[in-house]
Amino acid sequence: MNETHPYGFTTTILHGDRQKPIEHGALHKPIHTSVAYGYQDARQLASVFQGKEPGYRYGRQGNPTVAALEDKITRMEDGHASICFATGMAAIGALFQSLLRAGDQVVSSSFLFGNTNSLWQTVSGQGVDVAFVDATDVANVEAALTPATRIVFVETIANPRTQIADLQRIGQLCRARGILFVVDNTMTSPYLFRPKTVGAGLVVNALTKSIAGHGNVLGGCLTDTGVFDWSVFPNILDNYKRNPPLQWGIVQIRAKALRDFGASLGPEAAHHIAVGSETLALRMERSCTNAMAVTQMLAADPRVAAVHYPGLPSHPQHALATELFRSYGALFSFELQDDIDCFDYLNRLKLGVSASNLGDTRTLVIPVAHTIFFEMGAQRRASMGIAESLIRVAVGIEDTADLVEDFRQALDM
Ligand SMILES: *Cc1c(COP(=O)(O)O)cnc(C)c1O
């Protein structure tokens, strides 16, 4: 916004829209519901269609309210450009739809959001080979690379066991080999971490989670950070090479994934997400403080068998998290001693709500093996480090003392 004295994270989000003229001086970008855009000069319509001048064509490919949100996310990630999708999964699916071909290989962290794991299984049945590796060590990633590797995909803090990928070294490896490094930043959000700083070419954000932040809207986003050299990527079609290589990725993704598959974000959803994002930093601060306080209490109690949270010195990647992230995140998981039934424990909570979602203002809890990781079966769960009694906690912004007391009193049988 101001090149010599850049504003802080929240100031930039709050005042970013106004840097471009907004209709009638509105402080929120208005919700534009029109699907079609009329042109007085038919030649201008043709020119917009041919990509020779900017403009809107049809609601599936772009919308002014959605474009304003894309601008906001690009600023948050310090990126080059962003494309929003109807959900986080649609944003991840867009990688497959627009950038991969039969015979290509993807190297993916095996510690993944459950539906992303399922998506990669689907993709493997369609001619793209997916190699799952323990991405907490770059050596495993390097060993899995082949000449056909097009993408390395990792999450920052894995959900639900909170393993942290060897982000810096994987980024260096990808850069040296000319491979696209894609980082799902949902768990950290651009407030805690910018994947661009470790060389990610594309960043995924499930806007549904902490960016929108209130559990009232779905959305996803891909941000091109501008650091990847698309001229070395073999799958760009000639049609999308008319602009400089910096544009190639985003142009092809918008056409091949958004236009052709149509998982577009609606303008009302974009408005909800934009409003929610204004308090991202404030909510993350509180949620991270709460997560730290609750995990410290649980870790000190003998009735708890294990607590997985990057903020605890016992976490295997605690030092790495300290080095990379502004704070340790709002998600943790834990295991109770064998004599405490995890369902009974969850039922004794008065504030923690048994529900699937995260990045909400309310604290949400879920027995992982019996719900979100049920379909994959016990064997694959074990390989991902998921104990059958594991409880995932997505920490909200409640008052810290209330939350600590709730998780403590539920230990009493
Ligand atoms: C929730 C989530 C997604 C998918 O987002 P949806 O909006 O629910 O489709 C992807 N990645 C991570 C890490 C998530 O937590």
JSON list of N, CA, C and O and ligand atoms in Angstrom, two decimals, residues 85-92 112-116 153 155-159 184-187 204-209 217-220 331 357-358 392, ligand 1:
[
{"chain": "A", "resi": 85, "resn": "PHE", "atom": "N", "xyz": [-12.00, -19.74, -4.72]},
{"chain": "A", "resi": 85, "resn": "PHE", "atom": "CA", "xyz": [-12.84, -20.87, -5.09]},
{"chain": "A", "resi": 85, "resn": "PHE", "atom": "C", "xyz": [-13.95, -21.03, -4.05]},
{"chain": "A", "resi": 85, "resn": "PHE", "atom": "O", "xyz": [-13.88, -20.44, -2.97]},
{"chain": "A", "resi": 86, "resn": "ALA", "atom": "N", "xyz": [-14.93, -21.87, -4.40]},
{"chain": "A", "resi": 86, "resn": "ALA", "atom": "CA", "xyz": [-16.09, -22.04, -3.52]},
{"chain": "A", "resi": 86, "resn": "ALA", "atom": "C", "xyz": [-15.74, -22.65, -2.18]},
{"chain": "A", "resi": 86, "resn": "ALA", "atom": "O", "xyz": [-16.42, -22.40, -1.18]},
{"chain": "A", "resi": 87, "resn": "THR", "atom": "N", "xyz": [-14.69, -23.48, -2.14]},
{"chain": "A", "resi": 87, "resn": "THR", "atom": "CA", "xyz": [-14.25, -24.11, -0.88]},
{"chain": "A", "resi": 87, "resn": "THR", "atom": "C", "xyz": [-12.74, -24.28, -0.92]},
{"chain": "A", "resi": 87, "resn": "THR", "atom": "O", "xyz": [-12.11, -24.13, -1.99]},
{"chain": "A", "resi": 88, "resn": "GLY", "atom": "N", "xyz": [-12.18, -24.63, 0.22]},
{"chain": "A", "resi": 88, "resn": "GLY", "atom": "CA", "xyz": [-10.75, -24.94, 0.26]},
{"chain": "A", "resi": 88, "resn": "GLY", "atom": "C", "xyz": [-10.42, -26.14, -0.60]},
{"chain": "A", "resi": 88, "resn": "GLY", "atom": "O", "xyz": [-9.40, -26.16, -1.30]},
{"chain": "A", "resi": 89, "resn": "MET", "atom": "N", "xyz": [-11.27, -27.17, -0.57]},
{"chain": "A", "resi": 89, "resn": "MET", "atom": "CA", "xyz": [-11.02, -28.37, -1.38]},
{"chain": "A", "resi": 89, "resn": "MET", "atom": "C", "xyz": [-11.04, -28.05, -2.87]},
{"chain": "A", "resi": 89, "resn": "MET", "atom": "O", "xyz": [-10.27, -28.63, -3.64]},
{"chain": "A", "resi": 90, "resn": "ALA", "atom": "N", "xyz": [-11.91, -27.13, -3.28]},
{"chain": "A", "resi": 90, "resn": "ALA", "atom": "CA", "xyz": [-11.94, -26.74, -4.70]},
{"chain": "A", "resi": 90, "resn": "ALA", "atom": "C", "xyz": [-10.62, -26.10, -5.09]},
{"chain": "A", "resi": 90, "resn": "ALA", "atom": "O", "xyz": [-10.11, -26.30, -6.21]},
{"chain": "A", "resi": 91, "resn": "ALA", "atom": "N", "xyz": [-10.02, -25.33, -4.18]},
{"chain": "A", "resi": 91, "resn": "ALA", "atom": "CA", "xyz": [-8.72, -24.69, -4.47]},
{"chain": "A", "resi": 91, "resn": "ALA", "atom": "C", "xyz": [-7.63, -25.75, -4.63]},
{"chain": "A", "resi": 91, "resn": "ALA", "atom": "O", "xyz": [-6.78, -25.65, -5.52]},
{"chain": "A", "resi": 92, "resn": "ILE", "atom": "N", "xyz": [-7.66, -26.78, -3.78]},
{"chain": "A", "resi": 92, "resn": "ILE", "atom": "CA", "xyz": [-6.65, -27.84, -3.89]},
{"chain": "A", "resi": 92, "resn": "ILE", "atom": "C", "xyz": [-6.91, -28.69, -5.14]},
{"chain": "A", "resi": 92, "resn": "ILE", "atom": "O", "xyz": [-5.99, -29.02, -5.89]},
{"chain": "A", "resi": 112, "resn": "LEU", "atom": "N", "xyz": [-1.75, -35.08, 6.46]},
{"chain": "A", "resi": 112, "resn": "LEU", "atom": "CA", "xyz": [-2.62, -34.22, 5.67]},
{"chain": "A", "resi": 112, "resn": "LEU", "atom": "C", "xyz": [-4.02, -34.11, 6.25]},
{"chain": "A", "resi": 112, "resn": "LEU", "atom": "O", "xyz": [-4.51, -35.06, 6.89]},
{"chain": "A", "resi": 113, "resn": "PHE", "atom": "N", "xyz": [-4.67, -33.00, 5.96]},
{"chain": "A", "resi": 113, "resn": "PHE", "atom": "CA", "xyz": [-6.11, -32.86, 6.13]},
{"chain": "A", "resi": 113, "resn": "PHE", "atom": "C", "xyz": [-6.77, -34.07, 5.45]},
{"chain": "A", "resi": 113, "resn": "PHE", "atom": "O", "xyz": [-6.40, -34.43, 4.33]},
{"chain": "A", "resi": 114, "resn": "GLY", "atom": "N", "xyz": [-7.75, -34.71, 6.12]},
{"chain": "A", "resi": 114, "resn": "GLY", "atom": "CA", "xyz": [-8.31, -35.98, 5.65]},
{"chain": "A", "resi": 114, "resn": "GLY", "atom": "C", "xyz": [-8.85, -35.93, 4.23]},
{"chain": "A", "resi": 114, "resn": "GLY", "atom": "O", "xyz": [-8.63, -36.86, 3.44]},
{"chain": "A", "resi": 115, "resn": "ASN", "atom": "N", "xyz": [-9.54, -34.87, 3.86]},
{"chain": "A", "resi": 115, "resn": "ASN", "atom": "CA", "xyz": [-10.13, -34.81, 2.51]},
{"chain": "A", "resi": 115, "resn": "ASN", "atom": "C", "xyz": [-9.07, -34.59, 1.44]},
{"chain": "A", "resi": 115, "resn": "ASN", "atom": "O", "xyz": [-9.22, -35.03, 0.30]},
{"chain": "A", "resi": 116, "resn": "THR", "atom": "N", "xyz": [-7.97, -33.94, 1.80]},
{"chain": "A", "resi": 116, "resn": "THR", "atom": "CA", "xyz": [-6.86, -33.79, 0.84]},
{"chain": "A", "resi": 116, "resn": "THR", "atom": "C", "xyz": [-6.23, -35.14, 0.61]},
{"chain": "A", "resi": 116, "resn": "THR", "atom": "O", "xyz": [-5.90, -35.52, -0.53]},
{"chain": "A", "resi": 153, "resn": "PHE", "atom": "N", "xyz": [3.78, -31.01, -2.26]},
{"chain": "A", "resi": 153, "resn": "PHE", "atom": "CA", "xyz": [2.65, -30.44, -1.52]},
{"chain": "A", "resi": 153, "resn": "PHE", "atom": "C", "xyz": [2.78, -30.74, -0.03]},
{"chain": "A", "resi": 153, "resn": "PHE", "atom": "O", "xyz": [2.92, -31.90, 0.36]},
{"chain": "A", "resi": 155, "resn": "GLU", "atom": "N", "xyz": [1.44, -29.27, 4.18]},
{"chain": "A", "resi": 155, "resn": "GLU", "atom": "CA", "xyz": [0.73, -28.33, 5.04]},
{"chain": "A", "resi": 155, "resn": "GLU", "atom": "C", "xyz": [1.75, -27.75, 6.02]},
{"chain": "A", "resi": 155, "resn": "GLU", "atom": "O", "xyz": [2.78, -28.38, 6.27]},
{"chain": "A", "resi": 156, "resn": "THR", "atom": "N", "xyz": [1.47, -26.59, 6.57]},
{"chain": "A", "resi": 156, "resn": "THR", "atom": "CA", "xyz": [2.44, -25.98, 7.49]},
{"chain": "A", "resi": 156, "resn": "THR", "atom": "C", "xyz": [2.46, -26.75, 8.80]},
{"chain": "A", "resi": 156, "resn": "THR", "atom": "O", "xyz": [3.45, -27.37, 9.17]},
{"chain": "A", "resi": 157, "resn": "ILE", "atom": "N", "xyz": [1.34, -26.72, 9.53]},
{"chain": "A", "resi": 157, "resn": "ILE", "atom": "CA", "xyz": [1.16, -27.53, 10.73]},
{"chain": "A", "resi": 157, "resn": "ILE", "atom": "C", "xyz": [0.08, -28.54, 10.36]},
{"chain": "A", "resi": 157, "resn": "ILE", "atom": "O", "xyz": [-1.03, -28.15, 10.00]},
{"chain": "A", "resi": 158, "resn": "ALA", "atom": "N", "xyz": [0.41, -29.84, 10.40]},
{"chain": "A", "resi": 158, "resn": "ALA", "atom": "CA", "xyz": [-0.56, -30.83, 9.94]},
{"chain": "A", "resi": 158, "resn": "ALA", "atom": "C", "xyz": [-1.68, -30.99, 10.95]},
{"chain": "A", "resi": 158, "resn": "ALA", "atom": "O", "xyz": [-1.49, -30.96, 12.16]},
{"chain": "A", "resi": 159, "resn": "ASN", "atom": "N", "xyz": [-2.86, -31.17, 10.40]},
{"chain": "A", "resi": 159, "resn": "ASN", "atom": "CA", "xyz": [-4.08, -31.38, 11.16]},
{"chain": "A", "resi": 159, "resn": "ASN", "atom": "C", "xyz": [-4.37, -32.88, 11.12]},
{"chain": "A", "resi": 159, "resn": "ASN", "atom": "O", "xyz": [-4.44, -33.42, 10.02]},
{"chain": "A", "resi": 184, "resn": "ASP", "atom": "N", "xyz": [-0.09, -25.59, 1.86]},
{"chain": "A", "resi": 184, "resn": "ASP", "atom": "CA", "xyz": [-1.42, -25.30, 2.43]},
{"chain": "A", "resi": 184, "resn": "ASP", "atom": "C", "xyz": [-1.19, -24.58, 3.76]},
{"chain": "A", "resi": 184, "resn": "ASP", "atom": "O", "xyz": [-0.73, -25.16, 4.73]},
{"chain": "A", "resi": 185, "resn": "ASN", "atom": "N", "xyz": [-1.53, -23.29, 3.76]},
{"chain": "A", "resi": 185, "resn": "ASN", "atom": "CA", "xyz": [-1.23, -22.39, 4.90]},
{"chain": "A", "resi": 185, "resn": "ASN", "atom": "C", "xyz": [-2.42, -22.25, 5.85]},
{"chain": "A", "resi": 185, "resn": "ASN", "atom": "O", "xyz": [-2.42, -21.38, 6.72]},
{"chain": "A", "resi": 186, "resn": "THR", "atom": "N", "xyz": [-3.45, -23.08, 5.66]},
{"chain": "A", "resi": 186, "resn": "THR", "atom": "CA", "xyz": [-4.68, -22.92, 6.42]},
{"chain": "A", "resi": 186, "resn": "THR", "atom": "C", "xyz": [-4.45, -22.92, 7.94]},
{"chain": "A", "resi": 186, "resn": "THR", "atom": "O", "xyz": [-5.02, -22.11, 8.66]},
{"chain": "A", "resi": 187, "resn": "MET", "atom": "N", "xyz": [-3.61, -23.82, 8.38]},
{"chain": "A", "resi": 187, "resn": "MET", "atom": "CA", "xyz": [-3.47, -24.01, 9.83]},
{"chain": "A", "resi": 187, "resn": "MET", "atom": "C", "xyz": [-2.73, -22.85, 10.49]},
{"chain": "A", "resi": 187, "resn": "MET", "atom": "O", "xyz": [-2.93, -22.56, 11.66]},
{"chain": "A", "resi": 204, "resn": "VAL", "atom": "N", "xyz": [-2.10, -22.34, -0.62]},
{"chain": "A", "resi": 204, "resn": "VAL", "atom": "CA", "xyz": [-3.52, -22.67, -0.45]},
{"chain": "A", "resi": 204, "resn": "VAL", "atom": "C", "xyz": [-3.99, -22.08, 0.87]},
{"chain": "A", "resi": 204, "resn": "VAL", "atom": "O", "xyz": [-3.31, -22.22, 1.89]},
{"chain": "A", "resi": 205, "resn": "ASN", "atom": "N", "xyz": [-5.15, -21.43, 0.86]},
{"chain": "A", "resi": 205, "resn": "ASN", "atom": "CA", "xyz": [-5.81, -21.07, 2.11]},
{"chain": "A", "resi": 205, "resn": "ASN", "atom": "C", "xyz": [-7.26, -21.53, 2.05]},
{"chain": "A", "resi": 205, "resn": "ASN", "atom": "O", "xyz": [-7.98, -21.16, 1.10]},
{"chain": "A", "resi": 206, "resn": "ALA", "atom": "N", "xyz": [-7.68, -22.36, 3.01]},
{"chain": "A", "resi": 206, "resn": "ALA", "atom": "CA", "xyz": [-9.11, -22.65, 3.15]},
{"chain": "A", "resi": 206, "resn": "ALA", "atom": "C", "xyz": [-9.68, -21.44, 3.90]},
{"chain": "A", "resi": 206, "resn": "ALA", "atom": "O", "xyz": [-9.50, -21.29, 5.11]},
{"chain": "A", "resi": 207, "resn": "LEU", "atom": "N", "xyz": [-10.34, -20.54, 3.17]},
{"chain": "A", "resi": 207, "resn": "LEU", "atom": "CA", "xyz": [-10.85, -19.29, 3.76]},
{"chain": "A", "resi": 207, "resn": "LEU", "atom": "C", "xyz": [-11.93, -19.58, 4.80]},
{"chain": "A", "resi": 207, "resn": "LEU", "atom": "O", "xyz": [-12.18, -18.77, 5.70]},
{"chain": "A", "resi": 208, "resn": "THR", "atom": "N", "xyz": [-12.58, -20.74, 4.65]},
{"chain": "A", "resi": 208, "resn": "THR", "atom": "CA", "xyz": [-13.59, -21.22, 5.60]},
{"chain": "A", "resi": 208, "resn": "THR", "atom": "C", "xyz": [-13.09, -21.15, 7.05]},
{"chain": "A", "resi": 208, "resn": "THR", "atom": "O", "xyz": [-13.89, -20.93, 7.96]},
{"chain": "A", "resi": 209, "resn": "LYS", "atom": "N", "xyz": [-11.81, -21.36, 7.24]},
{"chain": "A", "resi": 209, "resn": "LYS", "atom": "CA", "xyz": [-11.25, -21.52, 8.58]},
{"chain": "A", "resi": 209, "resn": "LYS", "atom": "C", "xyz": [-10.93, -20.15, 9.18]},
{"chain": "A", "resi": 209, "resn": "LYS", "atom": "O", "xyz": [-11.80, -19.29, 9.23]},
{"chain": "A", "resi": 217, "resn": "VAL", "atom": "N", "xyz": [-19.33, -19.47, 6.63]},
{"chain": "A", "resi": 217, "resn": "VAL", "atom": "CA", "xyz": [-19.16, -19.34, 5.18]},
{"chain": "A", "resi": 217, "resn": "VAL", "atom": "C", "xyz": [-18.05, -20.27, 4.72]},
{"chain": "A", "resi": 217, "resn": "VAL", "atom": "O", "xyz": [-17.09, -20.52, 5.46]},
{"chain": "A", "resi": 218, "resn": "LEU", "atom": "N", "xyz": [-18.18, -20.80, 3.49]},
{"chain": "A", "resi": 218, "resn": "LEU", "atom": "CA", "xyz": [-17.14, -21.64, 2.89]},
{"chain": "A", "resi": 218, "resn": "LEU", "atom": "C", "xyz": [-16.39, -20.85, 1.83]},
{"chain": "A", "resi": 218, "resn": "LEU", "atom": "O", "xyz": [-16.98, -20.00, 1.15]},
{"chain": "A", "resi": 219, "resn": "GLY", "atom": "N", "xyz": [-15.11, -21.14, 1.67]},
{"chain": "A", "resi": 219, "resn": "GLY", "atom": "CA", "xyz": [-14.33, -20.50, 0.61]},
{"chain": "A", "resi": 219, "resn": "GLY", "atom": "C", "xyz": [-12.91, -21.02, 0.60]},
{"chain": "A", "resi": 219, "resn": "GLY", "atom": "O", "xyz": [-12.42, -21.54, 1.60]},
{"chain": "A", "resi": 220, "resn": "GLY", "atom": "N", "xyz": [-12.25, -20.89, -0.54]},
{"chain": "A", "resi": 220, "resn": "GLY", "atom": "CA", "xyz": [-10.85, -21.30, -0.66]},
{"chain": "A", "resi": 220, "resn": "GLY", "atom": "C", "xyz": [-10.11, -20.36, -1.58]},
{"chain": "A", "resi": 220, "resn": "GLY", "atom": "O", "xyz": [-10.72, -19.57, -2.31]},
{"chain": "A", "resi": 331, "resn": "LEU", "atom": "N", "xyz": [-4.62, -24.95, 16.96]},
{"chain": "A", "resi": 331, "resn": "LEU", "atom": "CA", "xyz": [-5.10, -26.33, 16.91]},
{"chain": "A", "resi": 331, "resn": "LEU", "atom": "C", "xyz": [-4.15, -27.24, 17.67]},
{"chain": "A", "resi": 331, "resn": "LEU", "atom": "O", "xyz": [-2.93, -27.12, 17.54]},
{"chain": "A", "resi": 357, "resn": "ASN", "atom": "N", "xyz": [-15.02, -28.72, 12.38]},
{"chain": "A", "resi": 357, "resn": "ASN", "atom": "CA", "xyz": [-14.63, -27.46, 11.74]},
{"chain": "A", "resi": 357, "resn": "ASN", "atom": "C", "xyz": [-13.48, -26.96, 12.58]},
{"chain": "A", "resi": 357, "resn": "ASN", "atom": "O", "xyz": [-13.19, -27.51, 13.66]},
{"chain": "A", "resi": 358, "resn": "LEU", "atom": "N", "xyz": [-12.81, -25.94, 12.09]},
{"chain": "A", "resi": 358, "resn": "LEU", "atom": "CA", "xyz": [-11.77, -25.31, 12.89]},
{"chain": "A", "resi": 358, "resn": "LEU", "atom": "C", "xyz": [-11.65, -23.87, 12.42]},
{"chain": "A", "resi": 358, "resn": "LEU", "atom": "O", "xyz": [-12.22, -23.50, 11.40]},
{"chain": "A", "resi": 392, "resn": "ARG", "atom": "N", "xyz": [-9.16, -33.99, 18.74]},
{"chain": "A", "resi": 392, "resn": "ARG", "atom": "CA", "xyz": [-8.65, -32.75, 18.14]},
{"chain": "A", "resi": 392, "resn": "ARG", "atom": "C", "xyz": [-9.41, -31.57, 18.71]},
{"chain": "A", "resi": 392, "resn": "ARG", "atom": "O", "xyz": [-10.63, -31.62, 18.85]},
{"chain": "B", "resi": 1, "resn": "LIG", "atom": "C1", "xyz": [-10.59, -27.32, 6.01]},
{"chain": "B", "resi": 1, "resn": "LIG", "atom": "C2", "xyz": [-9.30, -27.51, 5.30]},
{"chain": "B", "resi": 1, "resn": "LIG", "atom": "C3", "xyz": [-9.28, -27.63, 3.91]},
{"chain": "B", "resi": 1, "resn": "LIG", "atom": "C4", "xyz": [-10.52, -27.63, 3.06]},
{"chain": "B", "resi": 1, "resn": "LIG", "atom": "O1", "xyz": [-11.29, -26.47, 3.19]},
{"chain": "B", "resi": 1, "resn": "LIG", "atom": "P1", "xyz": [-12.88, -26.48, 2.90]},
{"chain": "B", "resi": 1, "resn": "LIG", "atom": "O2", "xyz": [-13.23, -25.05, 2.78]},
{"chain": "B", "resi": 1, "resn": "LIG", "atom": "O3", "xyz": [-13.53, -27.18, 4.06]},
{"chain": "B", "resi": 1, "resn": "LIG", "atom": "O4", "xyz": [-13.09, -27.24, 1.63]},
{"chain": "B", "resi": 1, "resn": "LIG", "atom": "C5", "xyz": [-8.04, -27.79, 3.30]},
{"chain": "B", "resi": 1, "resn": "LIG", "atom": "N1", "xyz": [-6.91, -27.83, 4.00]},
{"chain": "B", "resi": 1, "resn": "LIG", "atom": "C6", "xyz": [-6.89, -27.72, 5.34]},
{"chain": "B", "resi": 1, "resn": "LIG", "atom": "C7", "xyz": [-5.60, -27.77, 6.06]},
{"chain": "B", "resi": 1, "resn": "LIG", "atom": "C8", "xyz": [-8.09, -27.56, 6.03]},
{"chain": "B", "resi": 1, "resn": "LIG", "atom": "O5", "xyz": [-8.08, -27.46, 7.37]}
]
